[in-house]
Amino acid sequence: MKTLAKSALGVAVATAVAATSVQASEAVTMDPSLTFTYKNYYWKEKAKDDRGYDRNEWSHGLVADFDSGYVNGLVGAVVTAGYAGPLKIKEGLNYSASNVAGSYIDADMDGDDDTLVDSHSISGFQQAYLKAKHTFSGVDLAGTVGVKKRSTETYADSGSRILGASSTGYDLSIGFEGADLYFTEITGFSERNDSSFSNDLSDGNNNKVDNVRIFGGNYSYEGLDLVAEYGESKELIKQLFLKAGYSFELDDMSSVDLDVRYGKSKANGDLADNEPEIGSDYKAKYYNLNATYNYGNAYVGVGYNKTKDGDFIDQYVDGNNDNFNSSLAQWEDYSLAGEKAYVVSGGYNFADQGLAGLSLDVWYAKGDDAKEINDFKRREYGSYISYAFDGSLEGLSLAWLYVNYRADGSVDSPADDFRLGTLYDEDINRLYLTYSVAAF
């Protein structure tokens, strides 16, 4: 199947190139672009108990994105390269570097490398892939192959740092009259704070995972949206995701969005059998219900999530590529076994006040009743405010993320690192400055 799919994509690209060559004698059309983006991030995260962690990190970077567009509307290429370096990063016990690489030692002799002793810059290519598309009798065909930032319903290479994570593989899709079907195979991965172009997939215990394969489809019709996706990492984890949503207008100013989501995760073979946090009998699922009321440039929403059986594992392989596809994916994923969680959110765009670039989002989330944690409860409230300048400062944007996270509870085993990792108190402040300039 792997060889067939790659051959099919190769034939499609070759056919598109041949067609482009034939047309070249008449005319060659393309719309290339090159954009430079400077990023300056200051993150200060303060532990409020002895289980939290600290971060005081000021870093910056420069990212260049080249997109050839589609030559004669058929084929093209995308290349992204970037640099990220420390400006001032506090080092010491329980401190960490996130946007750049760091070196750690076990200074307190507790068996964990938890003391940051050095931070250093990273650079390299984050994307380099070919793309092709063609429309035939109303059917849209598309494909990509190479290293890129991928995102599906159950998989997402993280883009939250100065340099993004990326994966190696290929993607195929076909669309027709509101319906889309797609397939993705991933064979390599690079972390968001790593200079490597691509590394082998891993289970996190130095065992290689051959591939991740994801099949999916979606359909939209007059406010109705249906989504289904199935994926599996060979011998490790398999996931199923379903979503049904419906949107309708109440009047010229207001509308309502409703959706229900279901996710399921299960062990998938020998690697899962040997993984302590998974095991051969692992399974988990969640149900997520959401409703949002929109009025003009404002909205308010509510969500409920229930996780059953086990702690929901939303990673196919090790790395920054998890995607808990629920409204309760907030600062923490509210996805522990047995956990019931709620979220209330709201937001406003200040365009009506003459500030179209200014927007504010706020939320409050709460979870309780997780199994295997005594007297468990947690909550968070947060806000995200951003402003995109226009006029002579177009391309410049500022943003501030604030989160207040608190969790209580205890576990019977001091070796239960996974659940202990959710039981901490933390104040989070992250400031983002970005400035993008299009060279052409």
Short mmCIF file of C-alpha atoms in Angstrom, two decimals:
data_model
loop_
_atom_site.label_atom_id
_atom_site.label_comp_id
_atom_site.label_asym_id
_atom_site.label_seq_id
_atom_site.Cartn_x
_atom_site.Cartn_y
_atom_site.Cartn_z
CA MET A 1 0.00 0.00 0.00
CA LYS A 2 2.86 2.34 0.85
CA THR A 3 4.57 1.76 -2.50
CA LEU A 4 1.31 2.04 -4.44
CA ALA A 5 0.32 5.32 -2.80
CA LYS A 6 3.73 6.88 -3.33
CA SER A 7 3.77 5.68 -6.93
CA ALA A 8 0.35 7.20 -7.50
CA LEU A 9 1.56 10.54 -6.18
CA GLY A 10 4.73 10.29 -8.27
CA VAL A 11 2.70 9.63 -11.41
CA ALA A 12 0.43 12.59 -10.59
CA VAL A 13 3.40 14.92 -10.14
CA ALA A 14 5.13 13.62 -13.26
CA THR A 15 1.95 14.04 -15.29
CA ALA A 16 1.52 17.59 -14.00
CA VAL A 17 5.15 18.42 -14.81
CA ALA A 18 4.75 17.01 -18.31
CA ALA A 19 1.59 19.02 -18.85
CA THR A 20 3.36 22.14 -17.61
CA SER A 21 6.24 21.53 -20.03
CA VAL A 22 3.83 21.23 -22.94
CA GLN A 23 2.19 24.50 -21.97
CA ALA A 24 5.51 26.25 -21.38
CA SER A 25 5.93 27.09 -25.06
CA GLU A 26 2.72 29.10 -24.84
CA ALA A 27 2.85 30.62 -21.35
CA VAL A 28 4.07 29.85 -17.85
CA THR A 29 2.02 31.23 -14.98
CA MET A 30 2.99 31.18 -11.32
CA ASP A 31 2.56 33.34 -8.25
CA PRO A 32 5.60 32.86 -5.97
CA SER A 33 5.93 34.49 -2.56
CA LEU A 34 8.73 34.98 -0.03
CA THR A 35 7.92 36.16 3.49
CA PHE A 36 10.28 36.94 6.38
CA THR A 37 8.89 36.84 9.91
CA TYR A 38 10.72 38.08 12.99
CA LYS A 39 9.49 36.63 16.29
CA ASN A 40 10.28 37.89 19.80
CA TYR A 41 8.77 35.87 22.68
CA TYR A 42 8.99 36.47 26.42
CA TRP A 43 7.58 33.69 28.61
CA LYS A 44 7.40 33.82 32.39
CA GLU A 45 5.79 30.87 34.15
CA LYS A 46 5.84 30.69 37.93
CA ALA A 47 5.19 27.63 40.11
CA LYS A 48 2.88 28.27 43.07
CA ASP A 49 3.70 24.99 44.82
CA ASP A 50 6.54 22.46 44.93
CA ARG A 51 5.03 20.43 42.07
CA GLY A 52 5.00 23.19 39.47
CA TYR A 53 7.81 24.36 37.25
CA ASP A 54 9.43 27.68 36.44
CA ARG A 55 10.33 29.32 33.18
CA ASN A 56 11.84 32.74 32.53
CA GLU A 57 12.69 32.78 28.85
CA TRP A 58 13.27 35.56 26.36
CA SER A 59 14.03 34.32 22.86
CA HIS A 60 13.78 35.52 19.30
CA GLY A 61 14.05 34.16 15.81
CA LEU A 62 13.71 34.73 12.10
CA VAL A 63 11.70 32.51 9.75
CA ALA A 64 11.71 32.61 5.94
CA ASP A 65 8.80 31.06 4.01
CA PHE A 66 9.07 30.51 0.25
CA ASP A 67 6.09 29.27 -1.75
CA SER A 68 6.42 28.89 -5.49
CA GLY A 69 2.66 28.90 -5.93
CA TYR A 70 1.37 26.47 -8.53
CA VAL A 71 3.18 26.56 -11.87
CA ASN A 72 0.42 26.72 -14.48
CA GLY A 73 -1.96 25.84 -11.66
CA LEU A 74 -0.51 22.33 -11.35
CA VAL A 75 2.72 21.85 -9.36
CA GLY A 76 4.77 23.80 -6.85
CA ALA A 77 7.13 23.70 -3.87
CA VAL A 78 7.27 25.15 -0.36
CA VAL A 79 10.43 25.72 1.72
CA THR A 80 10.57 27.10 5.28
CA ALA A 81 13.81 27.79 7.14
CA GLY A 82 14.38 29.49 10.46
CA TYR A 83 16.63 30.44 13.34
CA ALA A 84 15.79 30.73 17.04
CA GLY A 85 18.19 31.93 19.70
CA PRO A 86 18.18 32.90 23.39
CA LEU A 87 18.25 36.54 24.45
CA LYS A 88 18.04 35.90 28.20
CA ILE A 89 17.04 32.59 29.78
CA LYS A 90 17.19 31.88 33.50
CA GLU A 91 18.93 28.64 34.35
CA GLY A 92 18.70 26.40 37.39
CA LEU A 93 16.63 23.69 39.08
CA ASN A 94 13.18 23.16 37.49
CA TYR A 95 13.82 25.87 34.90
CA SER A 96 13.54 24.98 31.24
CA ALA A 97 14.15 26.33 27.75
CA SER A 98 11.30 25.83 25.31
CA ASN A 99 11.81 27.93 22.18
CA VAL A 100 15.49 26.98 21.93
CA ALA A 101 17.54 23.92 22.84
CA GLY A 102 18.72 23.34 26.40
CA SER A 103 21.20 21.14 28.25
CA TYR A 104 20.14 19.58 31.55
CA ILE A 105 21.87 17.71 34.40
CA ASP A 106 20.75 15.97 37.59
CA ALA A 107 22.24 18.51 40.01
CA ASP A 108 20.11 17.45 42.99
CA MET A 109 20.91 13.73 42.48
CA ASP A 110 17.23 12.66 42.38
CA GLY A 111 17.52 10.63 39.18
CA ASP A 112 16.00 13.30 36.90
CA ASP A 113 17.83 15.68 34.61
CA ASP A 114 15.85 18.67 35.87
CA THR A 115 18.45 21.45 36.09
CA LEU A 116 18.95 23.71 33.07
CA VAL A 117 22.64 24.53 32.74
CA ASP A 118 22.84 25.90 29.21
CA SER A 119 20.62 27.15 26.39
CA HIS A 120 21.66 27.54 22.78
CA SER A 121 20.28 28.48 19.39
CA ILE A 122 18.75 26.18 16.82
CA SER A 123 18.36 26.60 13.07
CA GLY A 124 17.50 24.67 9.96
CA PHE A 125 14.70 23.77 7.59
CA GLN A 126 11.23 23.16 9.00
CA GLN A 127 9.50 22.51 5.68
CA ALA A 128 10.54 21.34 2.23
CA TYR A 129 7.86 19.68 0.16
CA LEU A 130 6.40 19.38 -3.32
CA LYS A 131 2.72 19.91 -4.03
CA ALA A 132 0.44 19.18 -6.94
CA LYS A 133 -3.24 19.71 -7.72
CA HIS A 134 -5.62 19.17 -10.60
CA THR A 135 -9.36 19.43 -11.20
CA PHE A 136 -10.96 16.90 -13.51
CA SER A 137 -14.70 16.89 -14.30
CA GLY A 138 -15.51 18.70 -11.04
CA VAL A 139 -13.27 16.45 -8.93
CA ASP A 140 -10.40 18.17 -7.07
CA LEU A 141 -7.22 16.10 -6.70
CA ALA A 142 -4.27 17.21 -4.55
CA GLY A 143 -1.10 15.79 -3.05
CA THR A 144 2.06 16.76 -1.17
CA VAL A 145 5.27 14.87 -0.41
CA GLY A 146 8.16 15.86 1.84
CA VAL A 147 8.70 17.56 5.19
CA LYS A 148 5.91 19.89 6.31
CA LYS A 149 3.80 20.97 9.25
CA ARG A 150 0.84 18.57 9.18
CA SER A 151 -2.50 18.86 10.91
CA THR A 152 -5.47 16.51 10.86
CA GLU A 153 -8.30 15.85 13.32
CA THR A 154 -6.16 13.48 15.41
CA TYR A 155 -2.60 14.60 14.58
CA ALA A 156 -0.97 18.05 14.69
CA ASP A 157 2.69 19.08 14.48
CA SER A 158 3.05 21.79 17.12
CA GLY A 159 3.38 25.38 15.92
CA SER A 160 3.36 27.07 19.32
CA ARG A 161 7.10 27.84 19.45
CA ILE A 162 9.29 30.16 17.38
CA LEU A 163 10.15 27.23 15.12
CA GLY A 164 7.48 24.65 14.47
CA ALA A 165 7.61 20.88 14.61
CA SER A 166 7.30 19.05 11.29
CA SER A 167 6.83 15.56 9.89
CA THR A 168 8.06 13.61 6.87
CA GLY A 169 5.57 11.85 4.65
CA TYR A 170 2.99 12.34 1.93
CA ASP A 171 -0.66 13.37 1.67
CA LEU A 172 -3.39 12.63 -0.88
CA SER A 173 -6.88 14.15 -1.09
CA ILE A 174 -9.91 14.11 -3.35
CA GLY A 175 -12.86 16.51 -3.16
CA PHE A 176 -16.26 16.54 -4.84
CA GLU A 177 -19.42 18.58 -4.16
CA GLY A 178 -18.86 19.34 -0.49
CA ALA A 179 -17.17 16.04 0.36
CA ASP A 180 -13.43 15.47 0.89
CA LEU A 181 -11.48 12.26 1.43
CA TYR A 182 -7.82 12.20 2.44
CA PHE A 183 -4.95 9.90 3.37
CA THR A 184 -1.67 10.74 5.13
CA GLU A 185 1.36 8.59 5.85
CA ILE A 186 4.07 9.88 8.21
CA THR A 187 7.50 8.25 8.46
CA GLY A 188 9.62 10.86 10.27
CA PHE A 189 9.34 13.71 12.76
CA SER A 190 11.32 16.71 14.00
CA GLU A 191 10.69 18.46 17.34
CA ARG A 192 9.85 22.17 17.56
CA ASN A 193 13.12 22.87 19.46
CA ASP A 194 15.38 20.67 17.34
CA SER A 195 17.65 21.57 14.44
CA SER A 196 17.22 18.13 12.85
CA PHE A 197 15.43 18.03 9.50
CA SER A 198 13.80 14.66 10.21
CA ASN A 199 14.22 11.83 12.73
CA ASP A 200 12.79 8.33 13.03
CA LEU A 201 9.42 7.99 14.70
CA SER A 202 9.67 6.67 18.27
CA ASP A 203 7.48 5.38 21.09
CA GLY A 204 9.47 7.47 23.60
CA ASN A 205 11.42 4.43 24.87
CA ASN A 206 14.01 4.22 22.10
CA ASN A 207 11.84 1.90 20.01
CA LYS A 208 11.32 2.81 16.37
CA VAL A 209 7.80 3.16 15.00
CA ASP A 210 7.62 2.44 11.26
CA ASN A 211 4.82 4.82 10.30
CA VAL A 212 1.62 6.63 11.14
CA ARG A 213 -1.28 6.26 8.68
CA ILE A 214 -4.41 8.40 8.82
CA PHE A 215 -7.60 8.11 6.76
CA GLY A 216 -10.37 10.70 6.95
CA GLY A 217 -13.27 12.45 5.31
CA ASN A 218 -15.61 15.37 5.82
CA TYR A 219 -18.83 16.60 4.32
CA SER A 220 -20.56 20.01 4.49
CA TYR A 221 -24.06 20.93 3.38
CA GLU A 222 -26.17 23.96 4.36
CA GLY A 223 -24.81 24.37 7.88
CA LEU A 224 -24.27 20.67 8.52
CA ASP A 225 -20.68 19.43 8.97
CA LEU A 226 -19.72 15.78 9.35
CA VAL A 227 -16.18 14.55 10.06
CA ALA A 228 -14.69 11.06 10.48
CA GLU A 229 -11.04 10.10 10.89
CA TYR A 230 -9.18 6.89 11.72
CA GLY A 231 -5.45 6.57 12.25
CA GLU A 232 -2.85 4.25 13.70
CA SER A 233 0.83 4.18 14.52
CA LYS A 234 2.22 0.75 13.69
CA GLU A 235 2.23 -1.49 16.77
CA LEU A 236 1.53 1.40 19.18
CA ILE A 237 -1.75 3.38 19.17
CA LYS A 238 -4.87 3.66 17.02
CA GLN A 239 -7.46 6.43 17.20
CA LEU A 240 -10.98 7.10 15.92
CA PHE A 241 -12.58 10.55 15.80
CA LEU A 242 -16.15 11.50 14.84
CA LYS A 243 -17.78 14.92 14.78
CA ALA A 244 -21.18 16.27 13.78
CA GLY A 245 -21.85 20.00 13.80
CA TYR A 246 -24.69 22.26 12.80
CA SER A 247 -24.80 26.07 12.46
CA PHE A 248 -27.84 28.24 11.89
CA GLU A 249 -28.74 31.92 11.91
CA LEU A 250 -31.24 33.42 14.32
CA ASP A 251 -31.33 36.83 12.62
CA ASP A 252 -29.02 39.21 10.78
CA MET A 253 -26.88 39.70 13.88
CA SER A 254 -26.85 36.35 15.67
CA SER A 255 -26.21 32.67 15.02
CA VAL A 256 -25.69 29.41 16.91
CA ASP A 257 -23.05 26.70 16.44
CA LEU A 258 -23.62 23.21 17.86
CA ASP A 259 -21.39 20.16 17.73
CA VAL A 260 -20.86 16.75 19.30
CA ARG A 261 -17.52 14.91 19.19
CA TYR A 262 -16.41 11.39 20.02
CA GLY A 263 -12.85 10.11 20.32
CA LYS A 264 -11.48 6.64 20.97
CA SER A 265 -7.90 5.49 21.58
CA LYS A 266 -6.67 1.87 21.87
CA ALA A 267 -3.48 -0.16 22.07
CA ASN A 268 -2.33 -1.39 18.68
CA GLY A 269 0.34 -4.09 19.07
CA ASP A 270 3.65 -5.19 20.52
CA LEU A 271 5.08 -1.72 21.24
CA ALA A 272 1.95 -0.82 23.20
CA ASP A 273 2.23 -4.08 25.17
CA ASN A 274 5.72 -3.10 26.36
CA GLU A 275 4.87 0.52 27.19
CA PRO A 276 4.07 0.92 30.94
CA GLU A 277 1.61 3.80 30.39
CA ILE A 278 -0.27 1.91 27.64
CA GLY A 279 -0.27 -1.89 27.94
CA SER A 280 -2.04 -4.49 25.82
CA ASP A 281 -5.45 -3.81 27.40
CA TYR A 282 -5.36 -0.02 27.03
CA LYS A 283 -8.47 1.76 25.76
CA ALA A 284 -10.07 5.14 26.39
CA LYS A 285 -12.78 7.33 24.91
CA TYR A 286 -14.35 10.73 25.37
CA TYR A 287 -17.61 12.50 24.59
CA ASN A 288 -17.61 16.24 23.97
CA LEU A 289 -20.68 18.51 23.60
CA ASN A 290 -20.46 22.19 22.60
CA ALA A 291 -22.72 25.16 21.93
CA THR A 292 -21.72 28.69 20.90
CA TYR A 293 -23.89 31.79 20.53
CA ASN A 294 -22.53 34.50 18.19
CA TYR A 295 -23.78 38.07 18.19
CA GLY A 296 -22.07 40.52 15.89
CA ASN A 297 -18.38 40.48 16.79
CA ALA A 298 -18.96 38.74 20.14
CA TYR A 299 -19.48 35.12 21.15
CA VAL A 300 -20.09 33.02 24.25
CA GLY A 301 -19.73 29.25 24.38
CA VAL A 302 -20.09 26.27 26.72
CA GLY A 303 -18.56 22.80 26.48
CA TYR A 304 -18.73 19.52 28.37
CA ASN A 305 -16.31 16.59 28.17
CA LYS A 306 -16.42 13.13 29.77
CA THR A 307 -13.47 10.72 29.54
CA LYS A 308 -14.07 7.02 30.19
CA ASP A 309 -12.09 3.81 30.71
CA GLY A 310 -8.50 5.13 30.71
CA ASP A 311 -6.52 8.37 30.45
CA PHE A 312 -6.99 9.46 26.85
CA ILE A 313 -3.74 9.16 24.85
CA ASP A 314 -3.85 11.53 21.90
CA GLN A 315 -0.35 10.89 20.53
CA TYR A 316 0.42 8.37 17.81
CA VAL A 317 4.16 8.69 18.49
CA ASP A 318 6.48 10.53 20.85
CA GLY A 319 6.94 14.27 20.30
CA ASN A 320 5.06 17.55 20.09
CA ASN A 321 2.33 16.25 17.80
CA ASP A 322 -0.59 15.50 20.14
CA ASN A 323 -4.09 16.67 19.29
CA PHE A 324 -6.85 16.21 21.88
CA ASN A 325 -9.70 17.32 19.61
CA SER A 326 -12.06 18.63 22.30
CA SER A 327 -13.16 22.02 23.62
CA LEU A 328 -11.52 20.90 26.89
CA ALA A 329 -8.06 21.02 25.28
CA GLN A 330 -7.03 24.13 27.18
CA TRP A 331 -3.74 24.85 29.00
CA GLU A 332 -4.04 21.23 30.14
CA ASP A 333 -6.02 18.52 28.39
CA TYR A 334 -8.93 17.63 30.66
CA SER A 335 -8.77 13.97 29.65
CA LEU A 336 -7.96 11.83 32.69
CA ALA A 337 -9.84 8.57 33.17
CA GLY A 338 -13.29 9.28 34.59
CA GLU A 339 -12.82 13.05 34.46
CA LYS A 340 -15.86 15.25 33.91
CA ALA A 341 -14.92 18.71 32.67
CA TYR A 342 -16.68 21.93 31.72
CA VAL A 343 -15.58 25.08 29.93
CA VAL A 344 -17.21 28.48 29.50
CA SER A 345 -15.66 30.85 26.99
CA GLY A 346 -16.28 34.22 25.39
CA GLY A 347 -14.66 36.68 23.05
CA TYR A 348 -14.99 39.98 21.27
CA ASN A 349 -13.48 41.62 18.21
CA PHE A 350 -13.31 45.41 18.61
CA ALA A 351 -13.92 46.22 14.94
CA ASP A 352 -17.15 48.07 15.84
CA GLN A 353 -15.06 50.32 18.08
CA GLY A 354 -12.70 51.22 15.25
CA LEU A 355 -10.05 48.68 16.30
CA ALA A 356 -10.47 45.86 13.80
CA GLY A 357 -7.11 44.33 14.75
CA LEU A 358 -7.92 44.01 18.45
CA SER A 359 -9.54 40.85 19.82
CA LEU A 360 -10.00 39.29 23.26
CA ASP A 361 -10.81 35.71 24.29
CA VAL A 362 -11.43 34.48 27.84
CA TRP A 363 -12.30 31.08 29.31
CA TYR A 364 -12.86 29.16 32.54
CA ALA A 365 -12.44 25.39 32.70
CA LYS A 366 -13.05 22.95 35.54
CA GLY A 367 -12.50 19.21 35.93
CA ASP A 368 -13.16 16.64 38.67
CA ASP A 369 -13.90 12.95 39.42
CA ALA A 370 -10.75 11.54 37.79
CA LYS A 371 -10.11 7.94 38.79
CA GLU A 372 -6.91 6.90 40.57
CA ILE A 373 -6.43 10.42 41.96
CA ASN A 374 -7.65 11.04 45.49
CA ASP A 375 -9.75 14.17 46.12
CA PHE A 376 -9.10 15.35 42.58
CA LYS A 377 -10.20 18.68 41.20
CA ARG A 378 -8.64 21.28 38.93
CA ARG A 379 -9.56 24.49 37.21
CA GLU A 380 -8.08 27.23 35.11
CA TYR A 381 -9.01 30.61 33.84
CA GLY A 382 -7.23 32.35 31.05
CA SER A 383 -7.26 35.15 28.54
CA TYR A 384 -5.69 35.86 25.18
CA ILE A 385 -5.57 39.38 23.81
CA SER A 386 -4.00 40.26 20.46
CA TYR A 387 -3.63 43.28 18.25
CA ALA A 388 -2.62 43.35 14.57
CA PHE A 389 -1.48 46.77 13.36
CA ASP A 390 -2.39 48.24 10.00
CA GLY A 391 -1.23 51.18 7.93
CA SER A 392 2.53 51.79 8.03
CA LEU A 393 2.88 49.11 10.74
CA GLU A 394 1.02 46.42 8.83
CA GLY A 395 2.59 43.03 9.52
CA LEU A 396 3.30 43.82 13.19
CA SER A 397 1.27 42.04 15.85
CA LEU A 398 1.35 41.78 19.64
CA ALA A 399 -0.32 39.19 21.86
CA TRP A 400 -0.50 38.27 25.56
CA LEU A 401 -1.55 34.88 26.94
CA TYR A 402 -2.38 34.59 30.65
CA VAL A 403 -3.40 31.38 32.38
CA ASN A 404 -4.03 30.65 36.06
CA TYR A 405 -4.00 26.86 36.60
CA ARG A 406 -4.70 25.12 39.93
CA ALA A 407 -5.02 21.40 40.69
CA ASP A 408 -5.51 19.39 43.88
CA GLY A 409 -5.29 15.68 44.60
CA SER A 410 -2.91 12.88 45.46
CA VAL A 411 -1.93 9.55 43.96
CA ASP A 412 -1.16 6.32 45.80
CA SER A 413 2.05 5.61 43.88
CA PRO A 414 4.91 8.15 44.00
CA ALA A 415 6.08 6.69 40.67
CA ASP A 416 2.88 7.74 38.87
CA ASP A 417 4.63 10.51 36.93
CA PHE A 418 1.84 10.97 34.40
CA ARG A 419 -0.88 11.88 36.90
CA LEU A 420 1.52 13.73 39.19
CA GLY A 421 2.35 15.84 36.15
CA THR A 422 -1.20 17.27 36.15
CA LEU A 423 -1.25 18.14 39.88
CA TYR A 424 0.43 21.52 40.15
CA ASP A 425 -0.32 25.21 40.58
CA GLU A 426 1.00 27.60 37.95
CA ASP A 427 0.72 31.18 36.71
CA ILE A 428 1.55 31.58 33.03
CA ASN A 429 2.36 34.77 31.14
CA ARG A 430 3.46 34.68 27.52
CA LEU A 431 4.12 37.76 25.40
CA TYR A 432 4.41 37.45 21.62
CA LEU A 433 5.73 40.01 19.13
CA THR A 434 5.81 39.10 15.45
CA TYR A 435 6.59 41.16 12.39
CA SER A 436 6.16 39.82 8.85
CA VAL A 437 7.42 41.41 5.64
CA ALA A 438 6.68 40.09 2.17
CA ALA A 439 9.73 40.29 -0.09
CA PHE A 440 7.51 39.46 -3.07
#
